[in-house]
Coordinates of C-alpha atoms in Angstrom, one line a residue:
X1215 CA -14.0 -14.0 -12.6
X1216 CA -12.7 -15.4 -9.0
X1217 CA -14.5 -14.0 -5.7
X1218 CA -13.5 -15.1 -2.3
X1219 CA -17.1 -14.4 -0.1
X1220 CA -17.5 -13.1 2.8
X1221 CA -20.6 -11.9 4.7
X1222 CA -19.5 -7.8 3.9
X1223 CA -19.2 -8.6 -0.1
X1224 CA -17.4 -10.3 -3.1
X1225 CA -13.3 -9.6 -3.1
X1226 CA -12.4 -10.2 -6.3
X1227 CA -8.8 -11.9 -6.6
X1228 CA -6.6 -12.9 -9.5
X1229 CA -3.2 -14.7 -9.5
X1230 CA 0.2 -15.3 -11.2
X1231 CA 3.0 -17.2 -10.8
X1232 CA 4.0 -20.5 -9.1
X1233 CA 5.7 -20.8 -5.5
X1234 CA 4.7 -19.5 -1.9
X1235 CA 2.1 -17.3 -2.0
X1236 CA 2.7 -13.4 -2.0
X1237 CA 0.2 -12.1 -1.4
X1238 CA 0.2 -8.2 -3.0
X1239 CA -1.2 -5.0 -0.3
X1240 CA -0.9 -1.9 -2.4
X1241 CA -2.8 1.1 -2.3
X1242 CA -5.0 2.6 -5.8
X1243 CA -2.5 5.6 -6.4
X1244 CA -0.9 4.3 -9.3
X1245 CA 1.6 6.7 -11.5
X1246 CA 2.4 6.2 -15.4
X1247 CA 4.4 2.9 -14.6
X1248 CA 2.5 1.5 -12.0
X1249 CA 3.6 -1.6 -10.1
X1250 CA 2.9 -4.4 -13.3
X1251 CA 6.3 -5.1 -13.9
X1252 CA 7.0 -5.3 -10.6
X1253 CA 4.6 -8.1 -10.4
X1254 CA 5.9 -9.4 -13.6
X1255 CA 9.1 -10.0 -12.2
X1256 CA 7.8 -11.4 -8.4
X1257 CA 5.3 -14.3 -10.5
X1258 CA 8.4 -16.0 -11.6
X1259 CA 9.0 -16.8 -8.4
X1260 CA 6.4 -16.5 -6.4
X1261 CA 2.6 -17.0 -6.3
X1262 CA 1.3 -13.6 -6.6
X1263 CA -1.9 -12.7 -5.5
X1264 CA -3.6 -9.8 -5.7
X1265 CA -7.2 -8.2 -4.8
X1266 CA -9.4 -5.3 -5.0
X1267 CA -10.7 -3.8 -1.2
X1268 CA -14.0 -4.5 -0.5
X1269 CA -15.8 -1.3 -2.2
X1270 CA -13.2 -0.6 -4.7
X1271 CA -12.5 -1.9 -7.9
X1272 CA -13.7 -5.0 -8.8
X1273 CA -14.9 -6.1 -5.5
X1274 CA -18.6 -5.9 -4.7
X1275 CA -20.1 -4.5 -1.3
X1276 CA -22.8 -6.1 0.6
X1277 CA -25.9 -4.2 1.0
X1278 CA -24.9 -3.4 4.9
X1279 CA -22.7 -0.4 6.3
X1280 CA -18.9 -1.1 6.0
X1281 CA -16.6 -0.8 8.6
X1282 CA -13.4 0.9 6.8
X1283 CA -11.5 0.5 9.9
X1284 CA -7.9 -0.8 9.0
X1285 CA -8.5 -4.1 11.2
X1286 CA -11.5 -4.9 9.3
X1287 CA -9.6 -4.7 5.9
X1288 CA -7.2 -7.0 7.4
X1289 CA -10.1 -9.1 7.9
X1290 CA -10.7 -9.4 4.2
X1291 CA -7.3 -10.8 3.9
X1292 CA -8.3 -13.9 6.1
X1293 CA -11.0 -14.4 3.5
X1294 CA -8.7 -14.0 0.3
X1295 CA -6.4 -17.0 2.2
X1296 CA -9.6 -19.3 3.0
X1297 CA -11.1 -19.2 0.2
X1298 CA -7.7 -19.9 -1.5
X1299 CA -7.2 -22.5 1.2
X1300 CA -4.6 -21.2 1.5
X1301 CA -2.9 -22.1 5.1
X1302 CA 0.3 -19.1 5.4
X1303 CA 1.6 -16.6 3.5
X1304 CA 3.9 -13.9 2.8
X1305 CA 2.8 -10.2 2.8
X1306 CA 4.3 -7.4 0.4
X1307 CA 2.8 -4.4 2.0
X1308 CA 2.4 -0.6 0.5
X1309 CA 2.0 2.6 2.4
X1310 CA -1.6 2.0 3.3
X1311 CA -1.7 -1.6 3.6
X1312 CA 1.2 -1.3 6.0
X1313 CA -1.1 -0.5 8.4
X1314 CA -3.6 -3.4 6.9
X1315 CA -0.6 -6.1 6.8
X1316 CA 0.4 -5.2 10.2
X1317 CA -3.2 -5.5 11.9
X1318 CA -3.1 -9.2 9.6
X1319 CA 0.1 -10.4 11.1
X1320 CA -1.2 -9.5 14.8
X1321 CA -4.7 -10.8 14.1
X1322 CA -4.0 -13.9 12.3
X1323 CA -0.4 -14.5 13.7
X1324 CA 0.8 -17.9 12.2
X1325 CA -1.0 -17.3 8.8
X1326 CA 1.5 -14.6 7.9
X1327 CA 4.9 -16.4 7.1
X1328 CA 6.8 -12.9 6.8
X1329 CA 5.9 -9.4 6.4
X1330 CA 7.6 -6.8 4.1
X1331 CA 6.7 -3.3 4.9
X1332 CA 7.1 -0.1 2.0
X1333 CA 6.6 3.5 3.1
X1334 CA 5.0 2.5 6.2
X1335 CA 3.8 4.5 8.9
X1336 CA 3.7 4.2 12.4
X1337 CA 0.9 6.3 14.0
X1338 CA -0.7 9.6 13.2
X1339 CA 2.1 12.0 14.5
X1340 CA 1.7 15.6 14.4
X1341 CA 3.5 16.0 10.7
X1342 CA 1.7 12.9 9.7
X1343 CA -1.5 14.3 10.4
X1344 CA -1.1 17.6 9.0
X1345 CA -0.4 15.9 5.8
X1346 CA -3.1 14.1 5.5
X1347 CA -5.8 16.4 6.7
X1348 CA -3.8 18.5 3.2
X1349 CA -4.7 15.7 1.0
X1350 CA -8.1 15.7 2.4
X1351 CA -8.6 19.3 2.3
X1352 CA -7.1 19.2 -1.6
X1353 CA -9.6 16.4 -2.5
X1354 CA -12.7 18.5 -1.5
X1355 CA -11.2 22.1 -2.9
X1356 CA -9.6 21.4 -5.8
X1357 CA -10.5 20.7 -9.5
X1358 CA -10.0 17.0 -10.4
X1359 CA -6.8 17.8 -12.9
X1360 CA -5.7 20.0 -9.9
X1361 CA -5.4 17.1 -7.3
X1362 CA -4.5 15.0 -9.8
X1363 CA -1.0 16.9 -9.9
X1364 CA -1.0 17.9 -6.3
X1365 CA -1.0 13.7 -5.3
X1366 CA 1.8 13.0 -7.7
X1367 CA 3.9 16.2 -6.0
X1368 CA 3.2 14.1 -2.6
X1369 CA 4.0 10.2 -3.7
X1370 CA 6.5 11.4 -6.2
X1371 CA 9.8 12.6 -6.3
X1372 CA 10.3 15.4 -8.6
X1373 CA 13.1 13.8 -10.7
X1374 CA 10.5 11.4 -11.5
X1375 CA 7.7 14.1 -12.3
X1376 CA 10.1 15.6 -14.6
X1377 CA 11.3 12.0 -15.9
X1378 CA 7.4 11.1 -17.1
X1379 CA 6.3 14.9 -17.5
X1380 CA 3.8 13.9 -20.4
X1381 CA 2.7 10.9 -19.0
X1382 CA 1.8 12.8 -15.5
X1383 CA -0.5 15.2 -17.3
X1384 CA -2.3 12.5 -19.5
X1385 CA -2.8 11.0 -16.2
X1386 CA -4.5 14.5 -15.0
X1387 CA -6.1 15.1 -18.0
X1388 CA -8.1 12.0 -18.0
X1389 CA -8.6 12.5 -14.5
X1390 CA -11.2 15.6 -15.6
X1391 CA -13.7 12.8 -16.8
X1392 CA -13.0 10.3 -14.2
X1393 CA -13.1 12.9 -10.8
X1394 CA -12.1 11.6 -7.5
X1395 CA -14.3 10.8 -5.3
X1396 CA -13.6 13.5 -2.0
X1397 CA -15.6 11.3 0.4
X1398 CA -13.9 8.0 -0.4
X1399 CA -10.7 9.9 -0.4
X1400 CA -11.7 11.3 3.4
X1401 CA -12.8 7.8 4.9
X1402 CA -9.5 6.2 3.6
X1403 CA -7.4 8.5 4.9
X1404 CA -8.8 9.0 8.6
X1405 CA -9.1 4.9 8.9
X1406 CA -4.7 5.3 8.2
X1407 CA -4.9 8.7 11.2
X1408 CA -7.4 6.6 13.6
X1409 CA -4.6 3.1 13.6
X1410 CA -1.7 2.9 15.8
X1411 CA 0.9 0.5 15.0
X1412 CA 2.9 1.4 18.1
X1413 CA -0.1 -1.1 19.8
X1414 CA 0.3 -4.1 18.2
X1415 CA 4.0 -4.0 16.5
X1416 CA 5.7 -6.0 19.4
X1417 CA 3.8 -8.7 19.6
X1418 CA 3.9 -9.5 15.8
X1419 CA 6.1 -12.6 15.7
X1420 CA 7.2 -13.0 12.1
X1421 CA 10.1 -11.8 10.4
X1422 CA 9.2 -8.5 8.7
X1423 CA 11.4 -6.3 6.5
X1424 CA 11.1 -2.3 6.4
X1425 CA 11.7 -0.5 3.6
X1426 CA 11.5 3.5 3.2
X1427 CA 13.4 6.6 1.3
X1428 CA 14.7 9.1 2.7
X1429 CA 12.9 11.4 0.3
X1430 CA 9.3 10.5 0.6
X1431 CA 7.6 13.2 2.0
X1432 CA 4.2 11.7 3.1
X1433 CA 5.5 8.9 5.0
X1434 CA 9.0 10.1 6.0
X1435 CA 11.4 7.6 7.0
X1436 CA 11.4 7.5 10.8
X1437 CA 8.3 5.6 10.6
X1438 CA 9.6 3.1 9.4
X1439 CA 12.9 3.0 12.0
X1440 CA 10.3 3.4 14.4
X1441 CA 8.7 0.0 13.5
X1442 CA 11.3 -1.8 13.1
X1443 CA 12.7 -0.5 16.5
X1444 CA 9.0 -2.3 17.9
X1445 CA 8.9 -5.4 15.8
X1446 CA 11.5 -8.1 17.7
X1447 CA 12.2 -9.9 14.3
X1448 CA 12.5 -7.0 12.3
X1449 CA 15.2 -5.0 9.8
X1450 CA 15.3 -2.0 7.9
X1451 CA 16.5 -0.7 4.4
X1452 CA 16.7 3.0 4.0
X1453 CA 16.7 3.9 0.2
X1454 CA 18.3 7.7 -0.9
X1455 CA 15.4 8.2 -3.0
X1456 CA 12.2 7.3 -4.5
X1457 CA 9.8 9.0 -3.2
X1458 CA 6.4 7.6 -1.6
X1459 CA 5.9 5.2 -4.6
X1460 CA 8.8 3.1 -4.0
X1461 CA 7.0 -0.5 -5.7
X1462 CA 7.0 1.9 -8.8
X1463 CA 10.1 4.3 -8.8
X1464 CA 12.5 2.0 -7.2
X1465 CA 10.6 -1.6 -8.5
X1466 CA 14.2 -3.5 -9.3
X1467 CA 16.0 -2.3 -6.1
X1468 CA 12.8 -3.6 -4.5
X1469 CA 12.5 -6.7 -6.5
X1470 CA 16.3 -7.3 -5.1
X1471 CA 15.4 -6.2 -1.3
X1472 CA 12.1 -8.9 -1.3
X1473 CA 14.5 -11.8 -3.1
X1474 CA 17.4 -11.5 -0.4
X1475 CA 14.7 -11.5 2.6
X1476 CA 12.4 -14.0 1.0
X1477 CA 14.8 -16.5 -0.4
X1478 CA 18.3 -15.9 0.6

């Protein structure tokens, strides 16, 4: 299997696809769909890459203490693209690496060709933090089935829920023998409350494309216009639903959105 090395562990990669590299931020919620098709359809025209965070999936961590910090995952990016050799590329970013793309394109500046931004957040406002100190609160108190069905209420809408009822509850069901981990779960979370885009968004140079719903209810939408509002090379698309898990709910309409900015 591929590893790119770094001093902090092993990031295991994988790739598809031929053309400018894309390279693939997205956080571990994943609903009966996921995002594979998504990333189906973007390998036929781009190089996809994906990897797992150091300390999650695949991806080995050193035998030190980890800084979780969302700059330092950003540092795990510039060791995907050297050990690719890999000189620029584009960024598709997800709700959590929003925050993690962002602190890339700032940190690394001319290595990220163009930044596309899903369900992104801006800093921890009041209704931002009050939601996540629920999911955090969730993941210690209730059952693993129970906050199985409390995180798809957050990152999905409920015509969705309803859409893949059966498919949601194998999804809990299962989760009974694989429980969450309530510690991993707080340390991800407070590393998204402790970063402030609003610090670094106007001096990232390349061009970046927003993208929210007006429906999701964890990251609501005026994150995102707030952003793009900082970023100098920036737009925004506004989505009338979808939900949280837009790569997933909405994956053609963002299949179409990424084309037109990347391409056209």
């Amino acid at each position: 299997m591929p590893f790119a090395e770094s001093t902090e562990g092993s990031i295991f990669y994988q790739m598809d696809g031929r053309g400018e590299p894309l390279i693939m931020l997205l956080p571990q919620s994943r609903g009966p769909r996921g995002v594979n098709a998504l990333i189906d359809l973007l390998s036929k025209k781009f190089n996809v890459i994906r990897y797992d965070q150091i300390g999650t999936g695949r991806s080995h961590l050193g035998s030190g203490n980890y800084d979780l910090s969302i700059p330092n995952r950003a540092n795990e990016v510039a060791t995907v693209l050297d050990s690719l050799a890999i000189e620029s590329a584009n960024l598709l970013c997800h709700s959590t690496g929003c925050g993690i793309g962002l602190a890339t394109a700032y940190m690394l500046n001319k290595r990220v060709k163009s930044l596309i931004l899903i369900n992104p957040w801006s800093y921890a406002d009041d209704y931002i933090s009050t939601m996540q100190r629920l999911r955090i609160s969730a993941a210690n108190n209730l059952s693993p089935y129970d906050y199985a069905h409390f995180n798809f209420t957050m990152l999905f809408p409920a015509q969705y829920r309803r859409l893949y009822q059966k498919e949601f509850e194998q999804i809990a069901v299962k989760a009974i023998s694989q429980p969450h981990n309530p510690d991993q779960i707080k340390n991800r979370l407070e590393a998204i409350l402790e970063y402030d885009t609003r610090e670094i968004a106007s001096k990232v140079s390349c061009s970046t494309l927003a993208i929210t719903s007006n429906d999701d209810i964890l990251m609501p939408n005026w994150h995102a216009a707030e952003i793009v509002e900082n970023i100098p090379n920036s737009c925004l698309t506004t989505l009338r639903y979808g939900g949280h898990m837009l790569p997933e709910t909405r994956g053609k309409r963002i299949l179409s959105e990424i084309c037109d900015f990347l391409i056209n």
